[in-house]
Amino acid sequence: MRLVIARCSVDYAGRLTAHLPSAPRLILVKADGSVSIHADDRAYKPLNWMSPPCTLKEGVDGEQDVWTVVNKAGEKLIITMEEVLHDSSYELGVDPGLIKDGVEAHLQELLADRIEILGDGHTLIRREYPTAIGPVDILCRDADGQTVAVELKRRGDIDGVEQLTRYLELLNRDPHLAPVRGVFAAQEIKPQARVLATDRGIGCVVLDYDAMRGIEDDKLRLF
């Protein structure tokens, strides 16, 4: 990961245009190729960003360094550096990923065991399907044979939809899996997350944990 603190201005050109005037900011360049620009006043959410796959080119315009980030759709993030205050790189290695709490892990186990909850004819490929950016909770196929990637949460918010979107971008590059559609499954899905998921063609499923546990209990009964 590369961390750059610089006084800079930022221009985005794509489906819309946006401009960040000159100010000190933190720029993160991650190993997956993503670039994000952060301020010091809004927790984790970046001011602007470019998701992978994208390319970063560093050039010079007059006396100023200019970074141009271009994604596969041709959208551009142009960062004009006025003064670089810090520039360092660190090798973080492979992250072990988030350790799910008991309920979320159990939801995954239950859904994998009863994959037909997602629809008749669904078959499990595997749980924790590995990718370069982390494991997909569940990978399965629907009745038509299409690959389905499932992201599971206790409470589904926008971050979960963004996470599933990144997985889908990666999985759809694999000709053995593509086309891959997404399903966002949670005990509760926030309205904003549902709207974003629908806009991106991702299905939403609300899971009843107690009912799923009851299904599991029924399997263990002889009478």
C-alpha positions as YAML, in Angstrom:
chain: A
units: angstrom
residues:
- id: 1
  name: MET
  ca: [0.00, 0.00, 0.00]
- id: 2
  name: ARG
  ca: [1.23, 3.48, -0.89]
- id: 3
  name: LEU
  ca: [0.30, 6.44, 1.33]
- id: 4
  name: VAL
  ca: [0.71, 9.95, 0.01]
- id: 5
  name: ILE
  ca: [-0.21, 13.09, 1.93]
- id: 6
  name: ALA
  ca: [-0.29, 16.05, -0.42]
- id: 7
  name: ARG
  ca: [-1.86, 19.40, -1.07]
- id: 8
  name: CYS
  ca: [-3.76, 18.62, -4.23]
- id: 9
  name: SER
  ca: [-6.85, 19.24, -6.34]
- id: 10
  name: VAL
  ca: [-8.87, 16.42, -7.86]
- id: 11
  name: ASP
  ca: [-11.05, 16.25, -10.97]
- id: 12
  name: TYR
  ca: [-13.29, 13.35, -11.93]
- id: 13
  name: ALA
  ca: [-14.50, 12.95, -15.53]
- id: 14
  name: GLY
  ca: [-16.93, 10.18, -16.36]
- id: 15
  name: ARG
  ca: [-20.69, 9.73, -16.19]
- id: 16
  name: LEU
  ca: [-20.62, 13.07, -14.38]
- id: 17
  name: THR
  ca: [-17.94, 15.58, -13.44]
- id: 18
  name: ALA
  ca: [-16.75, 16.55, -9.97]
- id: 19
  name: HIS
  ca: [-14.04, 18.83, -8.62]
- id: 20
  name: LEU
  ca: [-12.24, 18.92, -5.28]
- id: 21
  name: PRO
  ca: [-10.42, 22.25, -4.80]
- id: 22
  name: SER
  ca: [-6.90, 22.44, -3.44]
- id: 23
  name: ALA
  ca: [-6.48, 21.11, 0.11]
- id: 24
  name: PRO
  ca: [-4.25, 18.72, 2.09]
- id: 25
  name: ARG
  ca: [-5.46, 15.14, 1.59]
- id: 26
  name: LEU
  ca: [-4.45, 11.51, 2.04]
- id: 27
  name: ILE
  ca: [-4.18, 9.43, -1.14]
- id: 28
  name: LEU
  ca: [-4.19, 5.63, -0.84]
- id: 29
  name: VAL
  ca: [-2.95, 3.41, -3.65]
- id: 30
  name: LYS
  ca: [-3.70, -0.22, -2.82]
- id: 31
  name: ALA
  ca: [-2.19, -3.41, -4.19]
- id: 32
  name: ASP
  ca: [-5.43, -4.22, -6.04]
- id: 33
  name: GLY
  ca: [-4.92, -1.02, -8.10]
- id: 34
  name: SER
  ca: [-7.60, 1.07, -6.43]
- id: 35
  name: VAL
  ca: [-6.94, 4.75, -5.70]
- id: 36
  name: SER
  ca: [-8.89, 6.71, -3.08]
- id: 37
  name: ILE
  ca: [-8.68, 10.28, -1.77]
- id: 38
  name: HIS
  ca: [-9.45, 10.96, 1.89]
- id: 39
  name: ALA
  ca: [-10.04, 13.99, 4.10]
- id: 40
  name: ASP
  ca: [-9.56, 14.10, 7.87]
- id: 41
  name: ASP
  ca: [-13.21, 14.64, 8.79]
- id: 42
  name: ARG
  ca: [-15.37, 11.75, 7.57]
- id: 43
  name: ALA
  ca: [-14.36, 8.42, 9.11]
- id: 44
  name: TYR
  ca: [-13.54, 5.79, 6.46]
- id: 45
  name: LYS
  ca: [-15.49, 7.11, 3.44]
- id: 46
  name: PRO
  ca: [-13.26, 8.62, 0.71]
- id: 47
  name: LEU
  ca: [-13.99, 11.93, -1.01]
- id: 48
  name: ASN
  ca: [-13.44, 10.26, -4.37]
- id: 49
  name: TRP
  ca: [-12.03, 6.97, -5.59]
- id: 50
  name: MET
  ca: [-11.45, 4.67, -8.54]
- id: 51
  name: SER
  ca: [-12.13, 0.97, -8.15]
- id: 52
  name: PRO
  ca: [-10.04, -1.71, -9.87]
- id: 53
  name: PRO
  ca: [-9.30, -2.59, -12.57]
- id: 54
  name: CYS
  ca: [-7.69, 0.75, -13.34]
- id: 55
  name: THR
  ca: [-4.32, 2.18, -14.32]
- id: 56
  name: LEU
  ca: [-2.32, 4.96, -12.67]
- id: 57
  name: LYS
  ca: [0.05, 7.13, -14.70]
- id: 58
  name: GLU
  ca: [2.24, 9.79, -13.09]
- id: 59
  name: GLY
  ca: [3.21, 12.72, -15.29]
- id: 60
  name: VAL
  ca: [4.10, 16.39, -15.23]
- id: 61
  name: ASP
  ca: [2.02, 19.36, -16.38]
- id: 62
  name: GLY
  ca: [4.18, 22.48, -16.26]
- id: 63
  name: GLU
  ca: [5.73, 22.50, -12.80]
- id: 64
  name: GLN
  ca: [3.17, 20.24, -11.15]
- id: 65
  name: ASP
  ca: [3.00, 16.48, -10.90]
- id: 66
  name: VAL
  ca: [-0.26, 15.06, -12.23]
- id: 67
  name: TRP
  ca: [-1.65, 11.59, -11.54]
- id: 68
  name: THR
  ca: [-4.17, 10.24, -14.03]
- id: 69
  name: VAL
  ca: [-6.20, 7.19, -13.01]
- id: 70
  name: VAL
  ca: [-8.28, 5.55, -15.75]
- id: 71
  name: ASN
  ca: [-10.70, 2.64, -15.30]
- id: 72
  name: LYS
  ca: [-11.94, 0.13, -17.89]
- id: 73
  name: ALA
  ca: [-14.91, 2.37, -18.74]
- id: 74
  name: GLY
  ca: [-12.58, 5.26, -19.65]
- id: 75
  name: GLU
  ca: [-13.52, 7.35, -16.62]
- id: 76
  name: LYS
  ca: [-10.67, 9.47, -15.27]
- id: 77
  name: LEU
  ca: [-9.56, 10.66, -11.87]
- id: 78
  name: ILE
  ca: [-7.01, 13.45, -12.29]
- id: 79
  name: ILE
  ca: [-5.00, 14.42, -9.20]
- id: 80
  name: THR
  ca: [-2.91, 17.58, -9.47]
- id: 81
  name: MET
  ca: [-0.16, 17.63, -6.84]
- id: 82
  name: GLU
  ca: [0.84, 21.03, -5.55]
- id: 83
  name: GLU
  ca: [2.99, 19.89, -2.62]
- id: 84
  name: VAL
  ca: [3.82, 16.36, -1.47]
- id: 85
  name: LEU
  ca: [4.18, 16.22, 2.32]
- id: 86
  name: HIS
  ca: [4.66, 12.47, 2.71]
- id: 87
  name: ASP
  ca: [5.11, 9.50, 0.36]
- id: 88
  name: SER
  ca: [5.70, 5.97, 1.65]
- id: 89
  name: SER
  ca: [4.92, 2.40, 0.67]
- id: 90
  name: TYR
  ca: [4.31, -0.66, 2.85]
- id: 91
  name: GLU
  ca: [3.88, -4.34, 2.02]
- id: 92
  name: LEU
  ca: [0.92, -5.54, 4.07]
- id: 93
  name: GLY
  ca: [0.79, -9.07, 2.68]
- id: 94
  name: VAL
  ca: [-2.32, -11.21, 2.39]
- id: 95
  name: ASP
  ca: [-5.03, -10.21, 4.84]
- id: 96
  name: PRO
  ca: [-6.63, -13.12, 6.75]
- id: 97
  name: GLY
  ca: [-10.03, -11.49, 6.27]
- id: 98
  name: LEU
  ca: [-12.83, -10.68, 8.66]
- id: 99
  name: ILE
  ca: [-13.58, -13.32, 11.27]
- id: 100
  name: LYS
  ca: [-17.35, -13.61, 11.26]
- id: 101
  name: ASP
  ca: [-19.27, -13.67, 14.50]
- id: 102
  name: GLY
  ca: [-21.17, -16.76, 15.50]
- id: 103
  name: VAL
  ca: [-24.50, -15.75, 13.99]
- id: 104
  name: GLU
  ca: [-23.06, -14.69, 10.63]
- id: 105
  name: ALA
  ca: [-20.92, -17.82, 10.36]
- id: 106
  name: HIS
  ca: [-23.92, -19.97, 11.28]
- id: 107
  name: LEU
  ca: [-26.07, -18.18, 8.68]
- id: 108
  name: GLN
  ca: [-23.51, -19.13, 6.06]
- id: 109
  name: GLU
  ca: [-23.49, -22.75, 7.21]
- id: 110
  name: LEU
  ca: [-27.30, -22.94, 7.26]
- id: 111
  name: LEU
  ca: [-27.73, -21.32, 3.85]
- id: 112
  name: ALA
  ca: [-25.10, -23.56, 2.28]
- id: 113
  name: ASP
  ca: [-26.90, -26.58, 3.71]
- id: 114
  name: ARG
  ca: [-30.30, -25.33, 2.52]
- id: 115
  name: ILE
  ca: [-29.27, -23.53, -0.66]
- id: 116
  name: GLU
  ca: [-32.78, -24.02, -2.10]
- id: 117
  name: ILE
  ca: [-33.82, -21.08, 0.08]
- id: 118
  name: LEU
  ca: [-32.43, -18.95, -2.76]
- id: 119
  name: GLY
  ca: [-34.73, -20.70, -5.24]
- id: 120
  name: ASP
  ca: [-35.63, -24.13, -6.52]
- id: 121
  name: GLY
  ca: [-32.85, -25.84, -8.43]
- id: 122
  name: HIS
  ca: [-29.94, -24.02, -6.78]
- id: 123
  name: THR
  ca: [-26.87, -26.16, -6.12]
- id: 124
  name: LEU
  ca: [-23.86, -25.33, -3.97]
- id: 125
  name: ILE
  ca: [-20.39, -24.98, -5.52]
- id: 126
  name: ARG
  ca: [-18.62, -24.17, -2.25]
- id: 127
  name: ARG
  ca: [-18.51, -21.93, 0.80]
- id: 128
  name: GLU
  ca: [-15.74, -19.35, 1.21]
- id: 129
  name: TYR
  ca: [-14.86, -19.41, -2.49]
- id: 130
  name: PRO
  ca: [-11.35, -17.89, -2.70]
- id: 131
  name: THR
  ca: [-10.56, -14.81, -4.77]
- id: 132
  name: ALA
  ca: [-7.59, -12.44, -4.92]
- id: 133
  name: ILE
  ca: [-9.46, -9.92, -2.75]
- id: 134
  name: GLY
  ca: [-10.97, -12.30, -0.22]
- id: 135
  name: PRO
  ca: [-13.40, -15.22, -0.04]
- id: 136
  name: VAL
  ca: [-16.94, -15.08, -1.42]
- id: 137
  name: ASP
  ca: [-19.31, -16.34, 1.28]
- id: 138
  name: ILE
  ca: [-21.17, -18.77, -0.99]
- id: 139
  name: LEU
  ca: [-20.80, -19.63, -4.66]
- id: 140
  name: CYS
  ca: [-23.60, -21.67, -6.23]
- id: 141
  name: ARG
  ca: [-25.51, -22.25, -9.48]
- id: 142
  name: ASP
  ca: [-29.17, -21.54, -10.13]
- id: 143
  name: ALA
  ca: [-31.65, -23.79, -11.94]
- id: 144
  name: ASP
  ca: [-30.45, -22.43, -15.30]
- id: 145
  name: GLY
  ca: [-26.81, -23.22, -14.51]
- id: 146
  name: GLN
  ca: [-25.76, -19.58, -14.01]
- id: 147
  name: THR
  ca: [-23.14, -18.91, -11.35]
- id: 148
  name: VAL
  ca: [-24.40, -16.98, -8.30]
- id: 149
  name: ALA
  ca: [-22.17, -15.22, -5.75]
- id: 150
  name: VAL
  ca: [-23.79, -14.67, -2.35]
- id: 151
  name: GLU
  ca: [-22.61, -12.13, 0.21]
- id: 152
  name: LEU
  ca: [-23.99, -12.74, 3.72]
- id: 153
  name: LYS
  ca: [-24.44, -10.16, 6.48]
- id: 154
  name: ARG
  ca: [-26.39, -9.91, 9.70]
- id: 155
  name: ARG
  ca: [-27.32, -6.34, 8.81]
- id: 156
  name: GLY
  ca: [-26.97, -5.45, 5.16]
- id: 157
  name: ASP
  ca: [-25.76, -1.95, 4.39]
- id: 158
  name: ILE
  ca: [-24.14, -0.18, 1.44]
- id: 159
  name: ASP
  ca: [-20.66, -1.44, 2.34]
- id: 160
  name: GLY
  ca: [-21.84, -5.02, 1.87]
- id: 161
  name: VAL
  ca: [-23.22, -4.21, -1.58]
- id: 162
  name: GLU
  ca: [-19.92, -2.54, -2.52]
- id: 163
  name: GLN
  ca: [-18.03, -5.61, -1.31]
- id: 164
  name: LEU
  ca: [-20.19, -7.94, -3.41]
- id: 165
  name: THR
  ca: [-19.77, -5.62, -6.43]
- id: 166
  name: ARG
  ca: [-15.99, -5.99, -6.19]
- id: 167
  name: TYR
  ca: [-16.30, -9.77, -6.02]
- id: 168
  name: LEU
  ca: [-18.57, -9.79, -9.07]
- id: 169
  name: GLU
  ca: [-16.16, -7.66, -11.10]
- id: 170
  name: LEU
  ca: [-13.42, -10.17, -10.36]
- id: 171
  name: LEU
  ca: [-15.46, -13.36, -10.80]
- id: 172
  name: ASN
  ca: [-16.86, -12.23, -14.13]
- id: 173
  name: ARG
  ca: [-13.33, -12.18, -15.54]
- id: 174
  name: ASP
  ca: [-13.17, -15.97, -15.12]
- id: 175
  name: PRO
  ca: [-14.54, -17.58, -18.31]
- id: 176
  name: HIS
  ca: [-15.29, -20.78, -16.36]
- id: 177
  name: LEU
  ca: [-17.68, -18.88, -14.06]
- id: 178
  name: ALA
  ca: [-19.02, -15.95, -16.10]
- id: 179
  name: PRO
  ca: [-21.63, -14.68, -16.25]
- id: 180
  name: VAL
  ca: [-21.92, -14.37, -12.48]
- id: 181
  name: ARG
  ca: [-24.85, -12.62, -10.82]
- id: 182
  name: GLY
  ca: [-24.97, -11.49, -7.22]
- id: 183
  name: VAL
  ca: [-27.29, -12.06, -4.29]
- id: 184
  name: PHE
  ca: [-27.07, -9.92, -1.14]
- id: 185
  name: ALA
  ca: [-28.50, -11.90, 1.79]
- id: 186
  name: ALA
  ca: [-28.97, -10.61, 5.33]
- id: 187
  name: GLN
  ca: [-31.29, -10.72, 8.30]
- id: 188
  name: GLU
  ca: [-32.02, -7.06, 7.68]
- id: 189
  name: ILE
  ca: [-31.27, -5.01, 4.56]
- id: 190
  name: LYS
  ca: [-31.22, -1.23, 4.87]
- id: 191
  name: PRO
  ca: [-33.30, 0.67, 2.28]
- id: 192
  name: GLN
  ca: [-30.27, 2.47, 0.82]
- id: 193
  name: ALA
  ca: [-28.47, -0.85, 0.37]
- id: 194
  name: ARG
  ca: [-31.48, -2.37, -1.36]
- id: 195
  name: VAL
  ca: [-31.72, 0.57, -3.76]
- id: 196
  name: LEU
  ca: [-28.00, 0.34, -4.61]
- id: 197
  name: ALA
  ca: [-28.18, -3.45, -5.05]
- id: 198
  name: THR
  ca: [-31.21, -3.17, -7.34]
- id: 199
  name: ASP
  ca: [-29.48, -0.49, -9.41]
- id: 200
  name: ARG
  ca: [-26.52, -2.84, -9.92]
- id: 201
  name: GLY
  ca: [-28.64, -5.86, -10.80]
- id: 202
  name: ILE
  ca: [-27.97, -7.60, -7.49]
- id: 203
  name: GLY
  ca: [-30.77, -9.58, -5.90]
- id: 204
  name: CYS
  ca: [-31.70, -9.18, -2.23]
- id: 205
  name: VAL
  ca: [-32.84, -11.93, 0.13]
- id: 206
  name: VAL
  ca: [-33.91, -11.37, 3.73]
- id: 207
  name: LEU
  ca: [-33.02, -14.38, 5.90]
- id: 208
  name: ASP
  ca: [-35.04, -15.47, 8.94]
- id: 209
  name: TYR
  ca: [-32.35, -16.85, 11.22]
- id: 210
  name: ASP
  ca: [-34.77, -18.38, 13.71]
- id: 211
  name: ALA
  ca: [-36.72, -20.11, 10.96]
- id: 212
  name: MET
  ca: [-33.51, -21.39, 9.37]
- id: 213
  name: ARG
  ca: [-32.42, -22.80, 12.72]
- id: 214
  name: GLY
  ca: [-35.82, -24.47, 12.93]
- id: 215
  name: ILE
  ca: [-35.27, -26.03, 9.52]
- id: 216
  name: GLU
  ca: [-31.96, -27.36, 10.81]
- id: 217
  name: ASP
  ca: [-33.61, -28.78, 13.91]
- id: 218
  name: ASP
  ca: [-36.23, -30.54, 11.77]
- id: 219
  name: LYS
  ca: [-33.48, -32.33, 9.89]
- id: 220
  name: LEU
  ca: [-32.28, -33.86, 13.14]
- id: 221
  name: ARG
  ca: [-35.65, -35.19, 14.24]
- id: 222
  name: LEU
  ca: [-36.64, -38.81, 13.61]
- id: 223
  name: PHE
  ca: [-40.30, -38.28, 14.48]
...
